[in-house]
Amino acid sequence: MAVKGLGKIDQQYDGSKLRIGIIHARWNRSVIDALVTGAIERMKSLGVLEENIIVETVPGSYELPYGTKRFVEKQKKMGQPLDAVIPIGVLIKGSTMHFEYISDSVTHALMNLQDKIHLPVIFGLLTCMTEEQALARAGIDANHTMHNHGEDWGACAVEMAVKFGP
Ligand SMILES: O=Nc1c(NC[C@H](O)[C@H](O)[C@H](O)CO)[nH]c(=O)[nH]c1=O
């Protein structure tokens, strides 16, 4: 029996009154696009209106923490506050330590951001050792060995916003 993973959804949460932001990096774009689509489609299946899913981009994963903070602040200032935000990035190990430093610092920054902006910040950063690992976690590898993790992130955003929203 498979142990790892979110498993079946134990409850459907009603996203029809939610406004959710997605902010994604533009590195490794084919994987990013699959993850973003997965998150959007799952949120729509939970009732979130398409016009209430706001998508923004940043150059790379390193820009996600600051970009997420400003994205949320600007939506609030426009009088259209978000109920949750999903930063999405794909880091793939190269030949230097760049991967390790960005993965670790961005993970901690996104975790700590929640207390600063008082909003659920879903962890949508893939930290992969190979391209194959990234493709698999977006559900677009040749053998479709895994489900699209973006779907989990969409469901997580709806649940956290419904349960712990303002
Ligand atoms: O290097 N690899 C990656 C990367 N580097 C760029 C970095 O995030 C940032 O945009 C620049 O350093 C400029 O600040 N960004 C990613 O999202 N994935 C990677 O795999």
PDB file of C-alpha atoms and ligand atoms in Angstrom:
ATOM      1  CA  MET A   1       0.000   0.000   0.000  1.00  0.00           C
ATOM      2  CA  ALA A   2       1.409   3.368  -0.953  1.00  0.00           C
ATOM      3  CA  VAL A   3       2.317   5.323   2.180  1.00  0.00           C
ATOM      4  CA  LYS A   4       3.915   8.532   0.844  1.00  0.00           C
ATOM      5  CA  GLY A   5       1.835  11.458  -0.373  1.00  0.00           C
ATOM      6  CA  LEU A   6      -1.325  13.315   0.553  1.00  0.00           C
ATOM      7  CA  GLY A   7      -3.512  10.334  -0.130  1.00  0.00           C
ATOM      8  CA  LYS A   8      -7.193  10.664  -0.934  1.00  0.00           C
ATOM      9  CA  ILE A   9      -8.870  13.915  -0.072  1.00  0.00           C
ATOM     10  CA  ASP A  10     -10.640  13.320   3.233  1.00  0.00           C
ATOM     11  CA  GLN A  11     -13.006  16.244   2.737  1.00  0.00           C
ATOM     12  CA  GLN A  12     -13.957  18.593  -0.092  1.00  0.00           C
ATOM     13  CA  TYR A  13     -13.739  22.225   0.982  1.00  0.00           C
ATOM     14  CA  ASP A  14     -15.886  24.888  -0.705  1.00  0.00           C
ATOM     15  CA  GLY A  15     -13.624  27.340  -2.512  1.00  0.00           C
ATOM     16  CA  SER A  16     -16.427  29.363  -4.116  1.00  0.00           C
ATOM     17  CA  LYS A  17     -15.844  32.430  -1.943  1.00  0.00           C
ATOM     18  CA  LEU A  18     -12.042  32.342  -2.067  1.00  0.00           C
ATOM     19  CA  ARG A  19      -9.490  34.475  -3.896  1.00  0.00           C
ATOM     20  CA  ILE A  20      -6.190  32.614  -4.366  1.00  0.00           C
ATOM     21  CA  GLY A  21      -2.892  33.881  -5.758  1.00  0.00           C
ATOM     22  CA  ILE A  22      -0.316  31.855  -7.667  1.00  0.00           C
ATOM     23  CA  ILE A  23       3.119  33.395  -8.153  1.00  0.00           C
ATOM     24  CA  HIS A  24       5.523  31.295 -10.202  1.00  0.00           C
ATOM     25  CA  ALA A  25       9.132  31.424 -11.303  1.00  0.00           C
ATOM     26  CA  ARG A  26       9.948  31.220 -15.038  1.00  0.00           C
ATOM     27  CA  TRP A  27      12.937  28.846 -14.849  1.00  0.00           C
ATOM     28  CA  ASN A  28      12.229  25.257 -16.096  1.00  0.00           C
ATOM     29  CA  ARG A  29       9.063  26.588 -17.708  1.00  0.00           C
ATOM     30  CA  SER A  30       7.573  23.361 -19.085  1.00  0.00           C
ATOM     31  CA  VAL A  31       7.481  21.883 -15.581  1.00  0.00           C
ATOM     32  CA  ILE A  32       6.243  25.157 -14.067  1.00  0.00           C
ATOM     33  CA  ASP A  33       3.365  25.395 -16.546  1.00  0.00           C
ATOM     34  CA  ALA A  34       2.190  21.843 -15.755  1.00  0.00           C
ATOM     35  CA  LEU A  35       2.319  22.529 -11.994  1.00  0.00           C
ATOM     36  CA  VAL A  36       0.413  25.817 -12.354  1.00  0.00           C
ATOM     37  CA  THR A  37      -2.244  24.182 -14.520  1.00  0.00           C
ATOM     38  CA  GLY A  38      -2.623  21.358 -11.996  1.00  0.00           C
ATOM     39  CA  ALA A  39      -3.111  23.810  -9.133  1.00  0.00           C
ATOM     40  CA  ILE A  40      -5.642  25.890 -11.101  1.00  0.00           C
ATOM     41  CA  GLU A  41      -7.674  22.893 -12.262  1.00  0.00           C
ATOM     42  CA  ARG A  42      -7.849  21.401  -8.755  1.00  0.00           C
ATOM     43  CA  MET A  43      -8.932  24.744  -7.246  1.00  0.00           C
ATOM     44  CA  LYS A  44     -11.612  25.128  -9.918  1.00  0.00           C
ATOM     45  CA  SER A  45     -12.819  21.596  -9.134  1.00  0.00           C
ATOM     46  CA  LEU A  46     -13.235  22.795  -5.529  1.00  0.00           C
ATOM     47  CA  GLY A  47     -15.375  25.745  -6.600  1.00  0.00           C
ATOM     48  CA  VAL A  48     -12.823  28.559  -6.832  1.00  0.00           C
ATOM     49  CA  LEU A  49     -13.931  30.901  -9.634  1.00  0.00           C
ATOM     50  CA  GLU A  50     -11.383  31.306 -12.444  1.00  0.00           C
ATOM     51  CA  GLU A  51     -11.524  35.083 -12.077  1.00  0.00           C
ATOM     52  CA  ASN A  52     -10.543  34.653  -8.429  1.00  0.00           C
ATOM     53  CA  ILE A  53      -7.324  32.854  -9.266  1.00  0.00           C
ATOM     54  CA  ILE A  54      -4.698  35.559  -9.768  1.00  0.00           C
ATOM     55  CA  VAL A  55      -1.417  34.539 -11.457  1.00  0.00           C
ATOM     56  CA  GLU A  56       1.837  36.522 -11.222  1.00  0.00           C
ATOM     57  CA  THR A  57       5.407  35.591 -12.201  1.00  0.00           C
ATOM     58  CA  VAL A  58       8.988  36.291 -11.067  1.00  0.00           C
ATOM     59  CA  PRO A  59      12.248  35.497 -12.903  1.00  0.00           C
ATOM     60  CA  GLY A  60      13.450  32.651 -10.663  1.00  0.00           C
ATOM     61  CA  SER A  61      12.796  30.819  -7.394  1.00  0.00           C
ATOM     62  CA  TYR A  62      15.142  33.117  -5.504  1.00  0.00           C
ATOM     63  CA  GLU A  63      12.684  35.974  -6.171  1.00  0.00           C
ATOM     64  CA  LEU A  64       9.686  34.045  -4.806  1.00  0.00           C
ATOM     65  CA  PRO A  65       9.794  35.230  -1.148  1.00  0.00           C
ATOM     66  CA  TYR A  66       9.994  38.955  -1.890  1.00  0.00           C
ATOM     67  CA  GLY A  67       7.726  38.655  -4.929  1.00  0.00           C
ATOM     68  CA  THR A  68       5.111  36.792  -2.876  1.00  0.00           C
ATOM     69  CA  LYS A  69       5.177  39.384  -0.089  1.00  0.00           C
ATOM     70  CA  ARG A  70       4.720  42.315  -2.515  1.00  0.00           C
ATOM     71  CA  PHE A  71       2.123  40.421  -4.584  1.00  0.00           C
ATOM     72  CA  VAL A  72      -0.032  39.844  -1.487  1.00  0.00           C
ATOM     73  CA  GLU A  73       0.422  43.439  -0.278  1.00  0.00           C
ATOM     74  CA  LYS A  74      -0.532  44.895  -3.668  1.00  0.00           C
ATOM     75  CA  GLN A  75      -3.653  42.737  -3.966  1.00  0.00           C
ATOM     76  CA  LYS A  76      -4.678  43.911  -0.482  1.00  0.00           C
ATOM     77  CA  LYS A  77      -4.003  47.561  -1.400  1.00  0.00           C
ATOM     78  CA  MET A  78      -6.217  47.149  -4.498  1.00  0.00           C
ATOM     79  CA  GLY A  79      -9.034  46.133  -2.158  1.00  0.00           C
ATOM     80  CA  GLN A  80      -8.983  42.545  -3.434  1.00  0.00           C
ATOM     81  CA  PRO A  81      -7.133  40.623  -0.694  1.00  0.00           C
ATOM     82  CA  LEU A  82      -6.046  37.031  -1.233  1.00  0.00           C
ATOM     83  CA  ASP A  83      -7.129  34.180   1.039  1.00  0.00           C
ATOM     84  CA  ALA A  84      -4.020  32.115   0.318  1.00  0.00           C
ATOM     85  CA  VAL A  85      -1.004  32.230  -1.988  1.00  0.00           C
ATOM     86  CA  ILE A  86       0.903  29.469  -3.799  1.00  0.00           C
ATOM     87  CA  PRO A  87       4.515  30.309  -4.720  1.00  0.00           C
ATOM     88  CA  ILE A  88       5.690  27.802  -7.369  1.00  0.00           C
ATOM     89  CA  GLY A  89       9.312  27.220  -8.391  1.00  0.00           C
ATOM     90  CA  VAL A  90      11.411  24.386  -9.819  1.00  0.00           C
ATOM     91  CA  LEU A  91      15.024  24.082  -8.715  1.00  0.00           C
ATOM     92  CA  ILE A  92      17.139  21.432 -10.460  1.00  0.00           C
ATOM     93  CA  LYS A  93      20.592  20.567  -9.111  1.00  0.00           C
ATOM     94  CA  GLY A  94      23.452  21.755 -11.337  1.00  0.00           C
ATOM     95  CA  SER A  95      27.190  21.364 -10.967  1.00  0.00           C
ATOM     96  CA  THR A  96      27.579  24.011  -8.231  1.00  0.00           C
ATOM     97  CA  MET A  97      26.209  24.659  -4.739  1.00  0.00           C
ATOM     98  CA  HIS A  98      23.779  27.261  -6.161  1.00  0.00           C
ATOM     99  CA  PHE A  99      20.914  24.768  -5.876  1.00  0.00           C
ATOM    100  CA  GLU A 100      21.514  24.079  -2.191  1.00  0.00           C
ATOM    101  CA  TYR A 101      21.758  27.718  -1.202  1.00  0.00           C
ATOM    102  CA  ILE A 102      18.608  28.770  -3.058  1.00  0.00           C
ATOM    103  CA  SER A 103      16.594  25.716  -1.949  1.00  0.00           C
ATOM    104  CA  ASP A 104      17.392  26.202   1.714  1.00  0.00           C
ATOM    105  CA  SER A 105      17.044  29.982   1.847  1.00  0.00           C
ATOM    106  CA  VAL A 106      13.829  30.154  -0.183  1.00  0.00           C
ATOM    107  CA  THR A 107      12.240  27.345   1.862  1.00  0.00           C
ATOM    108  CA  HIS A 108      12.927  29.135   5.149  1.00  0.00           C
ATOM    109  CA  ALA A 109      11.867  32.505   3.733  1.00  0.00           C
ATOM    110  CA  LEU A 110       8.519  31.156   2.476  1.00  0.00           C
ATOM    111  CA  MET A 111       7.864  29.383   5.777  1.00  0.00           C
ATOM    112  CA  ASN A 112       8.564  32.562   7.768  1.00  0.00           C
ATOM    113  CA  LEU A 113       6.550  34.722   5.379  1.00  0.00           C
ATOM    114  CA  GLN A 114       3.278  33.275   6.684  1.00  0.00           C
ATOM    115  CA  ASP A 115       3.699  34.952  10.063  1.00  0.00           C
ATOM    116  CA  LYS A 116       4.638  38.254   8.429  1.00  0.00           C
ATOM    117  CA  ILE A 117       1.665  38.455   6.063  1.00  0.00           C
ATOM    118  CA  HIS A 118      -0.795  36.391   8.171  1.00  0.00           C
ATOM    119  CA  LEU A 119      -1.818  34.291   5.192  1.00  0.00           C
ATOM    120  CA  PRO A 120      -1.362  30.634   4.222  1.00  0.00           C
ATOM    121  CA  VAL A 121       1.722  30.353   1.982  1.00  0.00           C
ATOM    122  CA  ILE A 122       1.664  26.937   0.308  1.00  0.00           C
ATOM    123  CA  PHE A 123       5.061  25.308  -0.298  1.00  0.00           C
ATOM    124  CA  GLY A 124       5.216  24.905  -4.098  1.00  0.00           C
ATOM    125  CA  LEU A 125       8.994  24.673  -4.501  1.00  0.00           C
ATOM    126  CA  LEU A 126      10.288  21.526  -6.217  1.00  0.00           C
ATOM    127  CA  THR A 127      13.921  20.837  -5.285  1.00  0.00           C
ATOM    128  CA  CYS A 128      15.026  18.114  -7.699  1.00  0.00           C
ATOM    129  CA  MET A 129      18.314  16.336  -8.256  1.00  0.00           C
ATOM    130  CA  THR A 130      17.425  15.580 -11.904  1.00  0.00           C
ATOM    131  CA  GLU A 131      15.144  16.848 -14.685  1.00  0.00           C
ATOM    132  CA  GLU A 132      13.387  13.472 -14.586  1.00  0.00           C
ATOM    133  CA  GLN A 133      12.413  14.022 -10.947  1.00  0.00           C
ATOM    134  CA  ALA A 134      10.934  17.418 -11.843  1.00  0.00           C
ATOM    135  CA  LEU A 135       8.981  16.040 -14.810  1.00  0.00           C
ATOM    136  CA  ALA A 136       7.607  13.202 -12.663  1.00  0.00           C
ATOM    137  CA  ARG A 137       6.365  15.553  -9.919  1.00  0.00           C
ATOM    138  CA  ALA A 138       4.550  17.634 -12.500  1.00  0.00           C
ATOM    139  CA  GLY A 139       2.957  14.465 -13.914  1.00  0.00           C
ATOM    140  CA  ILE A 140       4.565  14.956 -17.340  1.00  0.00           C
ATOM    141  CA  ASP A 141       7.324  12.325 -17.403  1.00  0.00           C
ATOM    142  CA  ALA A 142       7.040   9.684 -20.131  1.00  0.00           C
ATOM    143  CA  ASN A 143       5.751   6.984 -17.778  1.00  0.00           C
ATOM    144  CA  HIS A 144       3.518   9.229 -15.672  1.00  0.00           C
ATOM    145  CA  THR A 145       5.078   7.728 -12.569  1.00  0.00           C
ATOM    146  CA  MET A 146       3.626  10.343 -10.197  1.00  0.00           C
ATOM    147  CA  HIS A 147       0.608  12.637  -9.956  1.00  0.00           C
ATOM    148  CA  ASN A 148       0.906  16.370 -10.584  1.00  0.00           C
ATOM    149  CA  HIS A 149       1.993  17.913  -7.276  1.00  0.00           C
ATOM    150  CA  GLY A 150       0.410  21.208  -8.337  1.00  0.00           C
ATOM    151  CA  GLU A 151      -2.975  19.573  -7.728  1.00  0.00           C
ATOM    152  CA  ASP A 152      -2.044  18.920  -4.094  1.00  0.00           C
ATOM    153  CA  TRP A 153      -0.953  22.536  -3.686  1.00  0.00           C
ATOM    154  CA  GLY A 154      -4.260  23.795  -5.055  1.00  0.00           C
ATOM    155  CA  ALA A 155      -6.255  21.576  -2.673  1.00  0.00           C
ATOM    156  CA  CYS A 156      -4.004  22.627   0.217  1.00  0.00           C
ATOM    157  CA  ALA A 157      -4.557  26.322  -0.521  1.00  0.00           C
ATOM    158  CA  VAL A 158      -8.353  25.895  -0.477  1.00  0.00           C
ATOM    159  CA  GLU A 159      -8.334  23.884   2.762  1.00  0.00           C
ATOM    160  CA  MET A 160      -6.003  26.284   4.587  1.00  0.00           C
ATOM    161  CA  ALA A 161      -7.953  29.332   3.421  1.00  0.00           C
ATOM    162  CA  VAL A 162     -11.346  27.865   4.413  1.00  0.00           C
ATOM    163  CA  LYS A 163     -10.148  26.554   7.792  1.00  0.00           C
ATOM    164  CA  PHE A 164      -7.802  29.319   8.897  1.00  0.00           C
ATOM    165  CA  GLY A 165      -8.892  32.353   6.891  1.00  0.00           C
ATOM    166  CA  PRO A 166      -9.652  35.730   8.563  1.00  0.00           C
TER     167      PRO A 166
HETATM  168  O1  LIG B   1      20.022  28.191 -11.111  1.00  0.00           O
HETATM  169  N1  LIG B   1      19.038  27.512 -11.162  1.00  0.00           N
HETATM  170  C1  LIG B   1      17.726  27.931 -10.962  1.00  0.00           C
HETATM  171  C2  LIG B   1      17.338  29.267 -10.716  1.00  0.00           C
HETATM  172  N2  LIG B   1      18.262  30.256 -10.681  1.00  0.00           N
HETATM  173  C3  LIG B   1      17.921  31.678 -10.766  1.00  0.00           C
HETATM  174  C4  LIG B   1      17.639  32.293  -9.397  1.00  0.00           C
HETATM  175  O2  LIG B   1      16.422  31.776  -8.856  1.00  0.00           O
HETATM  176  C5  LIG B   1      17.511  33.820  -9.526  1.00  0.00           C
HETATM  177  O3  LIG B   1      16.435  34.120 -10.394  1.00  0.00           O
HETATM  178  C6  LIG B   1      18.774  34.468 -10.039  1.00  0.00           C
HETATM  179  O4  LIG B   1      19.878  34.035  -9.249  1.00  0.00           O
HETATM  180  C7  LIG B   1      18.710  35.995 -10.002  1.00  0.00           C
HETATM  181  O5  LIG B   1      18.435  36.456  -8.706  1.00  0.00           O
HETATM  182  N3  LIG B   1      16.038  29.566 -10.489  1.00  0.00           N
HETATM  183  C8  LIG B   1      15.088  28.581 -10.525  1.00  0.00           C
HETATM  184  O6  LIG B   1      13.891  28.862 -10.317  1.00  0.00           O
HETATM  185  N4  LIG B   1      15.433  27.279 -10.778  1.00  0.00           N
HETATM  186  C9  LIG B   1      16.720  26.913 -10.988  1.00  0.00           C
HETATM  187  O7  LIG B   1      16.982  25.702 -11.215  1.00  0.00           O
END
